Amino acid sequence: MENGFIDATSSGLVEVDAGEPASLTWQRQLDSIPKPPSSFGLSFKETIHLAPTGFRLWRYTKEEEGKGRTSIFDIFRKHLVTSDHGVPLGGIGAGSIGRGYRGEFQRFKLLPKACEEGPILANQFSAFVSRSNGQNYSTVLCARNPKIPKGSTGVGIESWDWNLKGDKCTYHALFPRSWTIYEGQPDPELRITCRQISPFIPHNYKESSFPVSVFTFTLSNTGRTSADVTLLFTWANSVGGISGFSGDHFNTKMKTKDGVRGVVLYHKTTNGQPPLTFAIAAKETSQVHVSECPCFLISGNSHGISARDMWHEIKKHGSFDNLSHEECSPSEPGSDIGAAVAASLTVPSGSVRRVTFSLAWDCPEVRFGDKTYYKRYTKYYGTSGEAAINIARDAISEHSTWESQIESWQRPILEDKRLPDWYPITLFNELYYLNAGGTVWTDGSPPTRSLVSLVERKFSLDKSRSHLDNATVTANQDDIAIEILERMTSILEKAHVPLVSNAAFGTCLLQDGEENIGQFLYLEGNEYLMWNTYDVHFYSSFALLMLFPKLELSIQRDFAAAVMMHDPSKREIMSDGKWVPRKVLGAVPHDIGLNDPWFEVNAYNLFNTDNWKDLNSKFVLQVWRDIVATGDKSFAQAVWPSVYTAMAFMDQFDSDRDGMIENQGFPDQTYDAWTTTGVTAYSGGLWVAALEAASSIACHVGDKASAAYFHIKYQKAKSVYGTLWNGSYFNYDNTGSSSSRCILADQLAGQW
């Protein structure tokens, strides 16, 4: 083991041919034009019915915007809806970059809550081929052409050779890898395969947190003459959208001692977000020569070589060796700059050669308001913001080990003949959301607060020292300047004391000696912004438990801590306009928050979820499942008080004391458009299962009295629930209404 990485040759890991796709993959031809999903619409009657709620949502959204905050969804924002997505880039919890199967880099999720959906077409791989017989070929390896901007002078990326024939190329996806095969493109006697891999490695809590992807190109020359090939990797200094035009961005060349060369792109973010750096790199070997263009102008008036001239430099010389190096000045507002790395080599007739590139980014901080957290990967690369170079270098060095580990995980499932082909493909590819779901993985430390927050905080430099904790006693009480400075120092020290009281910080439940794996966040959706929405985590958590069980337990500890929170601050409910406490003691929150996660839970505000009937049951069921799956007795002991409290909280919903909870005539469960009343198949089934689970947990922790208590309640509730059975299925509810005999397929969710 070197620098914490496993040596594949000494560990017996399988060897993988980067040029060959996995045995089962999701496939598309690059010229395939997908049909976007149809847009959602409301009938006139539905519009009238929802108008009051819509007005309150609109007002709430505008109020949040005025405070510099984000609402859970902006119903008036227009989203770019496409169906051309492929496997995204990066590990877990440090940001992600999407990639379309046609070759576009898109859906930039590098900053919390933000998703820049459109592609940046300057971010590309391109191929240039020349042969001794005088034949020359060049193309961007993307089956899409950029729109020519108004007033174009022809010096931007529209001047590049966008002539890839997509019908000759096939994309293969099996998360976290993908392969694009360019069959005879651009040279009819050259086969190019690009294998993309990111460090999503089950049960690996180190490399899986790294913000990086590696691209290995396999070049197979079937022609009679050797081929001189240059592969070009271009990247814009942008985090998506119009961010590249904000100005003050700059790029620099980099070279490491082990032959990795490339460019670092320093991006100055706006709106109080932390800065971010990219690194694009390639490995120089005896067969591969690497050269760089540290800065070219995509558009605007900044000084430097144009995108057209950069492209022509490669077409003419095959490298940037003849390009005079100029220091990159910070870009001007309104200008967009990029960088390029070229890898040049000769592929003899009948031979195969490989070239490896990497893309890394480093944004160590996560900011929510005045609170700053650090991402998990900073435990290994530090918090300086200068780690992109090292991450890119290490990825090139170690990606073969990652691929061996991924292959060892996936191959047995792919080769299981009991499964139809589509099933394992879907299983793996649907895991993309643990990368691309806006995930945040912290290092587990409490947040610190920004000095900027002091501007908005009330504090006093009152002369009375009793108001200053741990104030230093000065030797010279007559020096008022020193005295005031000491008071200011004390205030600043208190401002940076981490806040964890009355917060859903599950790390406080860790026992002495237990590993702090960090805290994990993921959004319910790109258009529905809430962290760790618990009613749907109930379904998605199985994958997390199987692949990264320590992260699953971390989330559960956070919710266990949240059960014990009480936040009486008022918030408006959108469905009826009533003002209710944000969170009451004993209720499992709907989510862990949005603008101030862990501290300000329940971002969801359509209904008052303290009265929902499924969340507490789902919490108890998931805790029980996680205890059984992991055998973690310390976890069971730590969360047991929260389990008991969550179950006790539900007694208020058993109005007739028969052991079964009743729904209360509004959408008081995850199906928040469906009214439920009385004993119901969905909430009732969950409750029956939760009672038995609570009894089992009590046995695990040695609480025999509680185990017996919950078992008796389980027997009573089970008997009541059985009255819903009509001989074929459980009725929707017991009200006898026209909808009572409807079938809710999710009633099976309670069959644990």
mmCIF file of N, CA and C in Angstrom, residues 333-416:
data_model
loop_
_atom_site.group_PDB
_atom_site.id
_atom_site.type_symbol
_atom_site.label_atom_id
_atom_site.label_comp_id
_atom_site.label_asym_id
_atom_site.label_seq_id
_atom_site.Cartn_x
_atom_site.Cartn_y
_atom_site.Cartn_z
ATOM 1 N N PRO A 333 -14.502 40.591 -17.009
ATOM 2 C CA PRO A 333 -15.949 40.329 -17.008
ATOM 3 C C PRO A 333 -16.499 40.384 -18.426
ATOM 4 N N GLY A 334 -17.303 39.398 -18.769
ATOM 5 C CA GLY A 334 -17.851 39.314 -20.114
ATOM 6 C C GLY A 334 -17.059 38.421 -21.040
ATOM 7 N N SER A 335 -15.899 37.968 -20.587
ATOM 8 C CA SER A 335 -15.072 37.050 -21.380
ATOM 9 C C SER A 335 -15.100 35.662 -20.762
ATOM 10 N N ASP A 336 -14.903 34.665 -21.603
ATOM 11 C CA ASP A 336 -14.946 33.264 -21.188
ATOM 12 C C ASP A 336 -13.657 32.605 -21.652
ATOM 13 N N ILE A 337 -12.903 32.023 -20.720
ATOM 14 C CA ILE A 337 -11.613 31.418 -21.076
ATOM 15 C C ILE A 337 -11.631 29.919 -20.806
ATOM 16 N N GLY A 338 -10.734 29.227 -21.495
ATOM 17 C CA GLY A 338 -10.585 27.791 -21.308
ATOM 18 C C GLY A 338 -9.131 27.403 -21.331
ATOM 19 N N ALA A 339 -8.882 26.111 -21.192
ATOM 20 C CA ALA A 339 -7.526 25.563 -21.236
ATOM 21 C C ALA A 339 -7.572 24.251 -22.008
ATOM 22 N N ALA A 340 -6.412 23.786 -22.438
ATOM 23 C CA ALA A 340 -6.354 22.565 -23.236
ATOM 24 C C ALA A 340 -5.113 21.766 -22.892
ATOM 25 N N VAL A 341 -5.265 20.444 -22.923
ATOM 26 C CA VAL A 341 -4.148 19.511 -22.748
ATOM 27 C C VAL A 341 -4.164 18.568 -23.941
ATOM 28 N N ALA A 342 -3.010 18.416 -24.578
ATOM 29 C CA ALA A 342 -2.895 17.555 -25.757
ATOM 30 C C ALA A 342 -1.960 16.393 -25.466
ATOM 31 N N ALA A 343 -2.383 15.195 -25.847
ATOM 32 C CA ALA A 343 -1.542 13.998 -25.715
ATOM 33 C C ALA A 343 -1.281 13.454 -27.115
ATOM 34 N N SER A 344 0.002 13.415 -27.504
ATOM 35 C CA SER A 344 0.379 13.029 -28.866
ATOM 36 C C SER A 344 1.164 11.727 -28.838
ATOM 37 N N LEU A 345 0.891 10.866 -29.804
ATOM 38 C CA LEU A 345 1.580 9.577 -29.870
ATOM 39 C C LEU A 345 1.467 9.008 -31.276
ATOM 40 N N THR A 346 2.277 8.013 -31.538
ATOM 41 C CA THR A 346 2.221 7.277 -32.791
ATOM 42 C C THR A 346 1.696 5.881 -32.518
ATOM 43 N N VAL A 347 0.713 5.462 -33.310
ATOM 44 C CA VAL A 347 0.146 4.120 -33.180
ATOM 45 C C VAL A 347 0.572 3.333 -34.418
ATOM 46 N N PRO A 348 1.515 2.407 -34.284
ATOM 47 C CA PRO A 348 1.964 1.641 -35.452
ATOM 48 C C PRO A 348 0.845 0.790 -36.034
ATOM 49 N N SER A 349 1.032 0.391 -37.256
ATOM 50 C CA SER A 349 0.051 -0.464 -37.920
ATOM 51 C C SER A 349 -0.148 -1.746 -37.120
ATOM 52 N N GLY A 350 -1.427 -2.109 -36.922
ATOM 53 C CA GLY A 350 -1.741 -3.338 -36.211
ATOM 54 C C GLY A 350 -1.502 -3.278 -34.717
ATOM 55 N N SER A 351 -1.309 -2.101 -34.188
ATOM 56 C CA SER A 351 -0.973 -1.969 -32.766
ATOM 57 C C SER A 351 -2.081 -1.271 -31.987
ATOM 58 N N VAL A 352 -1.949 -1.368 -30.658
ATOM 59 C CA VAL A 352 -2.885 -0.736 -29.733
ATOM 60 C C VAL A 352 -2.090 0.121 -28.757
ATOM 61 N N ARG A 353 -2.555 1.325 -28.533
ATOM 62 C CA ARG A 353 -1.906 2.232 -27.572
ATOM 63 C C ARG A 353 -2.980 2.835 -26.671
ATOM 64 N N ARG A 354 -2.537 3.305 -25.499
ATOM 65 C CA ARG A 354 -3.474 3.903 -24.553
ATOM 66 C C ARG A 354 -2.978 5.265 -24.077
ATOM 67 N N VAL A 355 -3.949 6.143 -23.815
ATOM 68 C CA VAL A 355 -3.686 7.477 -23.278
ATOM 69 C C VAL A 355 -4.677 7.711 -22.137
ATOM 70 N N THR A 356 -4.193 8.275 -21.041
ATOM 71 C CA THR A 356 -5.058 8.498 -19.879
ATOM 72 C C THR A 356 -5.091 9.972 -19.508
ATOM 73 N N PHE A 357 -6.312 10.490 -19.375
ATOM 74 C CA PHE A 357 -6.556 11.860 -18.910
ATOM 75 C C PHE A 357 -7.300 11.788 -17.578
ATOM 76 N N SER A 358 -7.256 12.886 -16.857
ATOM 77 C CA SER A 358 -8.092 12.995 -15.660
ATOM 78 C C SER A 358 -8.644 14.410 -15.544
ATOM 79 N N LEU A 359 -9.776 14.484 -14.887
ATOM 80 C CA LEU A 359 -10.415 15.756 -14.551
ATOM 81 C C LEU A 359 -10.718 15.729 -13.059
ATOM 82 N N ALA A 360 -10.209 16.717 -12.335
ATOM 83 C CA ALA A 360 -10.469 16.822 -10.901
ATOM 84 C C ALA A 360 -10.916 18.233 -10.575
ATOM 85 N N TRP A 361 -11.637 18.366 -9.479
ATOM 86 C CA TRP A 361 -12.005 19.701 -9.008
ATOM 87 C C TRP A 361 -11.872 19.734 -7.487
ATOM 88 N N ASP A 362 -11.621 20.904 -6.984
ATOM 89 C CA ASP A 362 -11.391 21.063 -5.554
ATOM 90 C C ASP A 362 -12.154 22.280 -5.056
ATOM 91 N N CYS A 363 -13.169 22.024 -4.244
ATOM 92 C CA CYS A 363 -13.943 23.078 -3.583
ATOM 93 C C CYS A 363 -14.199 22.567 -2.169
ATOM 94 N N PRO A 364 -13.247 22.754 -1.283
ATOM 95 C CA PRO A 364 -13.286 22.049 0.011
ATOM 96 C C PRO A 364 -14.409 22.471 0.934
ATOM 97 N N GLU A 365 -14.936 23.674 0.749
ATOM 98 C CA GLU A 365 -15.941 24.187 1.680
ATOM 99 C C GLU A 365 -17.365 23.976 1.159
ATOM 100 N N VAL A 366 -18.269 23.782 2.109
ATOM 101 C CA VAL A 366 -19.706 23.811 1.838
ATOM 102 C C VAL A 366 -20.290 24.878 2.746
ATOM 103 N N ARG A 367 -20.949 25.854 2.164
ATOM 104 C CA ARG A 367 -21.486 26.961 2.950
ATOM 105 C C ARG A 367 -23.010 26.950 2.923
ATOM 106 N N PHE A 368 -23.577 26.978 4.109
ATOM 107 C CA PHE A 368 -25.009 27.163 4.291
ATOM 108 C C PHE A 368 -25.194 28.383 5.182
ATOM 109 N N GLY A 369 -25.557 29.508 4.564
ATOM 110 C CA GLY A 369 -25.668 30.742 5.329
ATOM 111 C C GLY A 369 -24.323 31.124 5.905
ATOM 112 N N ASP A 370 -24.271 31.340 7.217
ATOM 113 C CA ASP A 370 -23.020 31.739 7.847
ATOM 114 C C ASP A 370 -22.232 30.549 8.367
ATOM 115 N N LYS A 371 -22.663 29.336 8.053
ATOM 116 C CA LYS A 371 -21.993 28.133 8.541
ATOM 117 C C LYS A 371 -21.161 27.512 7.427
ATOM 118 N N THR A 372 -19.965 27.071 7.777
ATOM 119 C CA THR A 372 -19.057 26.454 6.821
ATOM 120 C C THR A 372 -18.696 25.052 7.280
ATOM 121 N N TYR A 373 -18.851 24.098 6.381
ATOM 122 C CA TYR A 373 -18.464 22.715 6.614
ATOM 123 C C TYR A 373 -17.342 22.363 5.632
ATOM 124 N N TYR A 374 -16.611 21.296 5.945
ATOM 125 C CA TYR A 374 -15.590 20.797 5.020
ATOM 126 C C TYR A 374 -15.976 19.409 4.527
ATOM 127 N N LYS A 375 -15.672 19.159 3.254
ATOM 128 C CA LYS A 375 -16.063 17.912 2.623
ATOM 129 C C LYS A 375 -15.161 16.755 3.074
ATOM 130 N N ARG A 376 -15.683 15.580 2.920
ATOM 131 C CA ARG A 376 -15.003 14.373 3.382
ATOM 132 C C ARG A 376 -13.605 14.236 2.794
ATOM 133 N N TYR A 377 -13.436 14.522 1.512
ATOM 134 C CA TYR A 377 -12.142 14.277 0.873
ATOM 135 C C TYR A 377 -11.040 15.169 1.424
ATOM 136 N N THR A 378 -11.408 16.252 2.123
ATOM 137 C CA THR A 378 -10.378 17.131 2.686
ATOM 138 C C THR A 378 -9.612 16.458 3.807
ATOM 139 N N LYS A 379 -10.105 15.353 4.355
ATOM 140 C CA LYS A 379 -9.349 14.599 5.365
ATOM 141 C C LYS A 379 -8.065 14.050 4.758
ATOM 142 N N TYR A 380 -8.047 13.906 3.432
ATOM 143 C CA TYR A 380 -6.901 13.315 2.747
ATOM 144 C C TYR A 380 -6.128 14.325 1.907
ATOM 145 N N TYR A 381 -6.770 15.438 1.529
ATOM 146 C CA TYR A 381 -6.111 16.412 0.666
ATOM 147 C C TYR A 381 -6.068 17.814 1.256
ATOM 148 N N GLY A 382 -6.583 18.000 2.456
ATOM 149 C CA GLY A 382 -6.496 19.304 3.092
ATOM 150 C C GLY A 382 -7.583 20.257 2.626
ATOM 151 N N THR A 383 -7.608 21.424 3.263
ATOM 152 C CA THR A 383 -8.675 22.407 3.028
ATOM 153 C C THR A 383 -8.179 23.679 2.354
ATOM 154 N N SER A 384 -6.974 23.659 1.812
ATOM 155 C CA SER A 384 -6.397 24.885 1.248
ATOM 156 C C SER A 384 -7.030 25.289 -0.074
ATOM 157 N N GLY A 385 -7.684 24.349 -0.765
ATOM 158 C CA GLY A 385 -8.219 24.644 -2.090
ATOM 159 C C GLY A 385 -7.201 24.495 -3.195
ATOM 160 N N GLU A 386 -6.051 23.896 -2.887
ATOM 161 C CA GLU A 386 -4.983 23.724 -3.879
ATOM 162 C C GLU A 386 -4.773 22.251 -4.230
ATOM 163 N N ALA A 387 -5.781 21.415 -4.003
ATOM 164 C CA ALA A 387 -5.582 19.974 -4.113
ATOM 165 C C ALA A 387 -5.914 19.395 -5.479
ATOM 166 N N ALA A 388 -6.476 20.171 -6.388
ATOM 167 C CA ALA A 388 -6.924 19.603 -7.663
ATOM 168 C C ALA A 388 -5.791 18.907 -8.410
ATOM 169 N N ILE A 389 -4.605 19.482 -8.364
ATOM 170 C CA ILE A 389 -3.454 18.878 -9.045
ATOM 171 C C ILE A 389 -3.186 17.479 -8.497
ATOM 172 N N ASN A 390 -3.121 17.378 -7.164
ATOM 173 C CA ASN A 390 -2.792 16.100 -6.543
ATOM 174 C C ASN A 390 -3.898 15.069 -6.749
ATOM 175 N N ILE A 391 -5.141 15.515 -6.713
ATOM 176 C CA ILE A 391 -6.248 14.583 -6.942
ATOM 177 C C ILE A 391 -6.191 14.035 -8.362
ATOM 178 N N ALA A 392 -5.935 14.918 -9.338
ATOM 179 C CA ALA A 392 -5.841 14.485 -10.733
ATOM 180 C C ALA A 392 -4.681 13.524 -10.938
ATOM 181 N N ARG A 393 -3.548 13.829 -10.310
ATOM 182 C CA ARG A 393 -2.364 12.949 -10.436
ATOM 183 C C ARG A 393 -2.626 11.583 -9.826
ATOM 184 N N ASP A 394 -3.152 11.566 -8.594
ATOM 185 C CA ASP A 394 -3.381 10.293 -7.914
ATOM 186 C C ASP A 394 -4.412 9.445 -8.654
ATOM 187 N N ALA A 395 -5.398 10.095 -9.251
ATOM 188 C CA ALA A 395 -6.420 9.351 -9.985
ATOM 189 C C ALA A 395 -5.814 8.624 -11.184
ATOM 190 N N ILE A 396 -4.928 9.299 -11.904
ATOM 191 C CA ILE A 396 -4.266 8.656 -13.044
ATOM 192 C C ILE A 396 -3.451 7.463 -12.562
ATOM 193 N N SER A 397 -2.817 7.610 -11.411
ATOM 194 C CA SER A 397 -1.970 6.548 -10.879
ATOM 195 C C SER A 397 -2.771 5.355 -10.372
ATOM 196 N N GLU A 398 -3.935 5.607 -9.774
ATOM 197 C CA GLU A 398 -4.632 4.560 -9.034
ATOM 198 C C GLU A 398 -5.931 4.082 -9.656
ATOM 199 N N HIS A 399 -6.339 4.627 -10.808
ATOM 200 C CA HIS A 399 -7.658 4.280 -11.325
ATOM 201 C C HIS A 399 -7.775 2.818 -11.718
ATOM 202 N N SER A 400 -6.676 2.179 -12.058
ATOM 203 C CA SER A 400 -6.748 0.749 -12.406
ATOM 204 C C SER A 400 -7.172 -0.079 -11.201
ATOM 205 N N THR A 401 -6.714 0.307 -10.031
ATOM 206 C CA THR A 401 -7.137 -0.372 -8.808
ATOM 207 C C THR A 401 -8.629 -0.163 -8.570
ATOM 208 N N TRP A 402 -9.087 1.071 -8.774
ATOM 209 C CA TRP A 402 -10.518 1.337 -8.616
ATOM 210 C C TRP A 402 -11.331 0.442 -9.547
ATOM 211 N N GLU A 403 -10.882 0.356 -10.794
ATOM 212 C CA GLU A 403 -11.652 -0.420 -11.762
ATOM 213 C C GLU A 403 -11.672 -1.896 -11.394
ATOM 214 N N SER A 404 -10.577 -2.402 -10.870
ATOM 215 C CA SER A 404 -10.556 -3.797 -10.438
ATOM 216 C C SER A 404 -11.548 -4.035 -9.312
ATOM 217 N N GLN A 405 -11.614 -3.097 -8.386
ATOM 218 C CA GLN A 405 -12.555 -3.233 -7.277
ATOM 219 C C GLN A 405 -13.998 -3.135 -7.767
ATOM 220 N N ILE A 406 -14.248 -2.234 -8.687
ATOM 221 C CA ILE A 406 -15.595 -2.097 -9.249
ATOM 222 C C ILE A 406 -15.979 -3.347 -10.038
ATOM 223 N N GLU A 407 -15.039 -3.870 -10.804
ATOM 224 C CA GLU A 407 -15.300 -5.078 -11.581
ATOM 225 C C GLU A 407 -15.599 -6.257 -10.656
ATOM 226 N N SER A 408 -14.861 -6.376 -9.563
ATOM 227 C CA SER A 408 -15.094 -7.468 -8.616
ATOM 228 C C SER A 408 -16.478 -7.369 -7.981
ATOM 229 N N TRP A 409 -16.962 -6.167 -7.808
ATOM 230 C CA TRP A 409 -18.300 -5.947 -7.257
ATOM 231 C C TRP A 409 -19.379 -6.264 -8.289
ATOM 232 N N GLN A 410 -19.199 -5.807 -9.535
ATOM 233 C CA GLN A 410 -20.270 -5.892 -10.520
ATOM 234 C C GLN A 410 -20.327 -7.221 -11.269
ATOM 235 N N ARG A 411 -19.193 -7.826 -11.526
ATOM 236 C CA ARG A 411 -19.170 -8.982 -12.420
ATOM 237 C C ARG A 411 -20.056 -10.133 -11.952
ATOM 238 N N PRO A 412 -20.036 -10.525 -10.666
ATOM 239 C CA PRO A 412 -20.905 -11.636 -10.262
ATOM 240 C C PRO A 412 -22.389 -11.369 -10.511
ATOM 241 N N ILE A 413 -22.806 -10.126 -10.375
ATOM 242 C CA ILE A 413 -24.210 -9.788 -10.599
ATOM 243 C C ILE A 413 -24.522 -9.809 -12.090
ATOM 244 N N LEU A 414 -23.588 -9.298 -12.891
ATOM 245 C CA LEU A 414 -23.794 -9.303 -14.338
ATOM 246 C C LEU A 414 -23.841 -10.727 -14.888
ATOM 247 N N GLU A 415 -23.128 -11.638 -14.259
ATOM 248 C CA GLU A 415 -23.054 -13.011 -14.753
ATOM 249 C C GLU A 415 -24.093 -13.934 -14.128
ATOM 250 N N ASP A 416 -24.947 -13.395 -13.284
ATOM 251 C CA ASP A 416 -25.991 -14.191 -12.646
ATOM 252 C C ASP A 416 -27.097 -14.468 -13.663
#
